[in-house]
PDB file of C-alpha atoms in Angstrom:
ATOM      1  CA  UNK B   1       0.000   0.000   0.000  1.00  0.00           C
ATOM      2  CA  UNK B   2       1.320   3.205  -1.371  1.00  0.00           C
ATOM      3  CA  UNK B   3       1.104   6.673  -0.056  1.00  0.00           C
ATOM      4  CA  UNK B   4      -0.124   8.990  -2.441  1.00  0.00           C
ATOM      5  CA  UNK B   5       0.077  12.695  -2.053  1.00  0.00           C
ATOM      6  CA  UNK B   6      -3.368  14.581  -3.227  1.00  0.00           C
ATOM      7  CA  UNK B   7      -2.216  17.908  -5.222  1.00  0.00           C
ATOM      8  CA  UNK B   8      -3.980  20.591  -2.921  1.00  0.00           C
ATOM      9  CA  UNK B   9      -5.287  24.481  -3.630  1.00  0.00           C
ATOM     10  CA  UNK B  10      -5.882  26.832  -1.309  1.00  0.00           C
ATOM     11  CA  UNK B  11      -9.083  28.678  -1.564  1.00  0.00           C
ATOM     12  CA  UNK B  12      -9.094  32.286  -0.319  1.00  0.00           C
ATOM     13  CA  UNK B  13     -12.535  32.282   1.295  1.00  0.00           C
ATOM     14  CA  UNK B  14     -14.464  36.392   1.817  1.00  0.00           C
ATOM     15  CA  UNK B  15     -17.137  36.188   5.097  1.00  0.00           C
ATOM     16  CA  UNK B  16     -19.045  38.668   6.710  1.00  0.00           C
ATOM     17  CA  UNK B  17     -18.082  37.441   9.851  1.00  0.00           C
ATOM     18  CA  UNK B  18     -15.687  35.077  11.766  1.00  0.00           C
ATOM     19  CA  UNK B  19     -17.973  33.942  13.823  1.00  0.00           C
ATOM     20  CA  UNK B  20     -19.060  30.826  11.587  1.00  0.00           C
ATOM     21  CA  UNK B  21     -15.307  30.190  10.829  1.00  0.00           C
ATOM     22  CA  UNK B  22     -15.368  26.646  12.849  1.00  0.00           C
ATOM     23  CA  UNK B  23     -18.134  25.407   9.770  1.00  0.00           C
ATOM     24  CA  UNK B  24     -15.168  25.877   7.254  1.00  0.00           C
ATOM     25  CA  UNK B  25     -13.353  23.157   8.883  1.00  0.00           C
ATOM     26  CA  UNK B  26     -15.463  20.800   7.463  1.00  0.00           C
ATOM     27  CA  UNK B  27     -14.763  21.806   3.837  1.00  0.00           C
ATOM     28  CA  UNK B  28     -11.357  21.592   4.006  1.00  0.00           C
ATOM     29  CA  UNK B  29      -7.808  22.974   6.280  1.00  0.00           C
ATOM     30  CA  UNK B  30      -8.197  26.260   7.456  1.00  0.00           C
ATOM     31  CA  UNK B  31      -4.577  27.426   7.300  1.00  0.00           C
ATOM     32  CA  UNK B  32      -5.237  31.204   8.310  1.00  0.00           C
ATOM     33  CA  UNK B  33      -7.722  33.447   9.370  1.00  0.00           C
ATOM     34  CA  UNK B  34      -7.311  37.025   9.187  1.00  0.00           C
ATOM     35  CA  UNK B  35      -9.406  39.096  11.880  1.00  0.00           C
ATOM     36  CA  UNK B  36      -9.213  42.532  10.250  1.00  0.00           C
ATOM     37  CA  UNK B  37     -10.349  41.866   6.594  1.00  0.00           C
ATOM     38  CA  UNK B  38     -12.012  38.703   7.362  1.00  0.00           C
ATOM     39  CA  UNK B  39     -10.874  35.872   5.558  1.00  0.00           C
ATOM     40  CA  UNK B  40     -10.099  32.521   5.750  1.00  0.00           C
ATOM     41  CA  UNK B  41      -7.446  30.136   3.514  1.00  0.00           C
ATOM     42  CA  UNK B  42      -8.482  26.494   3.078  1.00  0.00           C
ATOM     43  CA  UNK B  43      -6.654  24.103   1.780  1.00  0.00           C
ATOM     44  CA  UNK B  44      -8.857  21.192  -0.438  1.00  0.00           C
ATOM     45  CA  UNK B  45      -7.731  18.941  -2.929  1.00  0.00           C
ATOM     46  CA  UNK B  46      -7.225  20.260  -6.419  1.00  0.00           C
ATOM     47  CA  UNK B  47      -9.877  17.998  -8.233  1.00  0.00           C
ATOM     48  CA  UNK B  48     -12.433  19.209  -5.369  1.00  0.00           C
ATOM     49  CA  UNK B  49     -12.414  23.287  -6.321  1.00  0.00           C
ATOM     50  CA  UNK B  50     -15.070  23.465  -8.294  1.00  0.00           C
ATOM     51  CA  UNK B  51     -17.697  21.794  -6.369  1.00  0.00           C
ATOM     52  CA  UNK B  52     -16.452  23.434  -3.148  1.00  0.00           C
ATOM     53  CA  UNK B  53     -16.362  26.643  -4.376  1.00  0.00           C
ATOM     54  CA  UNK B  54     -20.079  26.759  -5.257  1.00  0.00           C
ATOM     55  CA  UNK B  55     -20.828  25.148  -1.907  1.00  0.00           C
ATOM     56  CA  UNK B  56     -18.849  27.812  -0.056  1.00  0.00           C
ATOM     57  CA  UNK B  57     -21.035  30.649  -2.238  1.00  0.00           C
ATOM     58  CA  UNK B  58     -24.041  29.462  -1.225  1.00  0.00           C
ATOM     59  CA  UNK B  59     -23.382  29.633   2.465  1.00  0.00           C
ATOM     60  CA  UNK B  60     -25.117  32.825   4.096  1.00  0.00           C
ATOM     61  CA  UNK B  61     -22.005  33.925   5.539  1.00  0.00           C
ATOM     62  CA  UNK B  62     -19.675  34.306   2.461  1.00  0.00           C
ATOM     63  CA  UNK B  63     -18.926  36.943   0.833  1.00  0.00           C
ATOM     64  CA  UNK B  64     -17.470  35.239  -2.348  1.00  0.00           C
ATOM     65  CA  UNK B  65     -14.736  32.471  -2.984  1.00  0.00           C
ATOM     66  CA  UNK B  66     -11.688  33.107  -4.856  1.00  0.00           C
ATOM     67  CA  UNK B  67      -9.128  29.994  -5.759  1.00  0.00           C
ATOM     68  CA  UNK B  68      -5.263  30.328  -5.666  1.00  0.00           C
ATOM     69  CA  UNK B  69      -3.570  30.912  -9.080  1.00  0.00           C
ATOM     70  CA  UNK B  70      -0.259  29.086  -7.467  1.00  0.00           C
ATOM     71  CA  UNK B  71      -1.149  26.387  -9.782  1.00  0.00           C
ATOM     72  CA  UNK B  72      -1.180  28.308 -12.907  1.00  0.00           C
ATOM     73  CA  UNK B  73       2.279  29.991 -12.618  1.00  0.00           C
ATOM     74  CA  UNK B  74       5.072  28.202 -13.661  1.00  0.00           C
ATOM     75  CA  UNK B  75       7.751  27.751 -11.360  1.00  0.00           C
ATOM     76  CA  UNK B  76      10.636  27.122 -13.136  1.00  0.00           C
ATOM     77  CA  UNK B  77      12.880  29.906 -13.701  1.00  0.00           C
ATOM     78  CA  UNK B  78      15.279  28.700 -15.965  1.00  0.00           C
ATOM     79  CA  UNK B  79      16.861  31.614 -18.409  1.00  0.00           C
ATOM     80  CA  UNK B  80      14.479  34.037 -16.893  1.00  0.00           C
ATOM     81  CA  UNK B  81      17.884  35.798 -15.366  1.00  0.00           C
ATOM     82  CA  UNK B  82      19.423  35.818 -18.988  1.00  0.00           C
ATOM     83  CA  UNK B  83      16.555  37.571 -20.424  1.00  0.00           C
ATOM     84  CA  UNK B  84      16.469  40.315 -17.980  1.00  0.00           C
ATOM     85  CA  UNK B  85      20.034  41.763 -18.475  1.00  0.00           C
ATOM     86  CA  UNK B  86      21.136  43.824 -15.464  1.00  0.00           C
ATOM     87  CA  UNK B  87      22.245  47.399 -15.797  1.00  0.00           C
ATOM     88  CA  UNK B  88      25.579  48.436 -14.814  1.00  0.00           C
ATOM     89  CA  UNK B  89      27.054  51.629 -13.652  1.00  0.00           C
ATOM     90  CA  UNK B  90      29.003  52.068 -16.497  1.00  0.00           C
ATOM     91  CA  UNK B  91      25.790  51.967 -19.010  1.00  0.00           C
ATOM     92  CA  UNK B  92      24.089  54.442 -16.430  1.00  0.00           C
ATOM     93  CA  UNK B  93      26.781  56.702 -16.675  1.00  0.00           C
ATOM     94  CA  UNK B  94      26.796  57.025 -20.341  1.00  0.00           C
ATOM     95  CA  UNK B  95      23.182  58.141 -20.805  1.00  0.00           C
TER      96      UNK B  95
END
């Protein structure tokens, strides 16, 4: 038996209030809460965003539901330093 780790997204979750944050837990792992612009980020597994995020909307106590774009972004910088030459002095000095 093989342990097999689920690719996970967090989901940046908007409420009115924090009082209902303890509910959340049983959507996913609350990771963070923040008190003064009242927020919450869950992690869920990847292939579960969709069908969590419309749950999470139509709770009375949401705001709105946004999902992470970590995903998306590519995260391999290879030649990213090569195409972004660096200015030295000397070229500063000339202008």
């Amino acid at each position: 038996m093989a342990f097999e780790i689920q690719p996970r997204q967090s989901l940046i979750v908007y409420t009115y209030s924090l009082k209902q944050t303890r509910q959340l837990k049983r959507y996913g792992t609350v990771m963070y809460v923040s008190k003064k612009m009242r927020y919450v980020v869950l992690y869920v597994n990847r292939d579960a965003v969709p069908d969590l995020t419309e749950q999470l909307n139509h709770l009375r106590f949401v705001k709105r539901v946004v999902a992470s774009k970590r995903p998306e972004i590519s995260e391999t910088f290879n030649g990213v330093a090569e195409e972004v030459a660096p200015t030295t002095a000397a070229e500063d000095d000339d202008e």
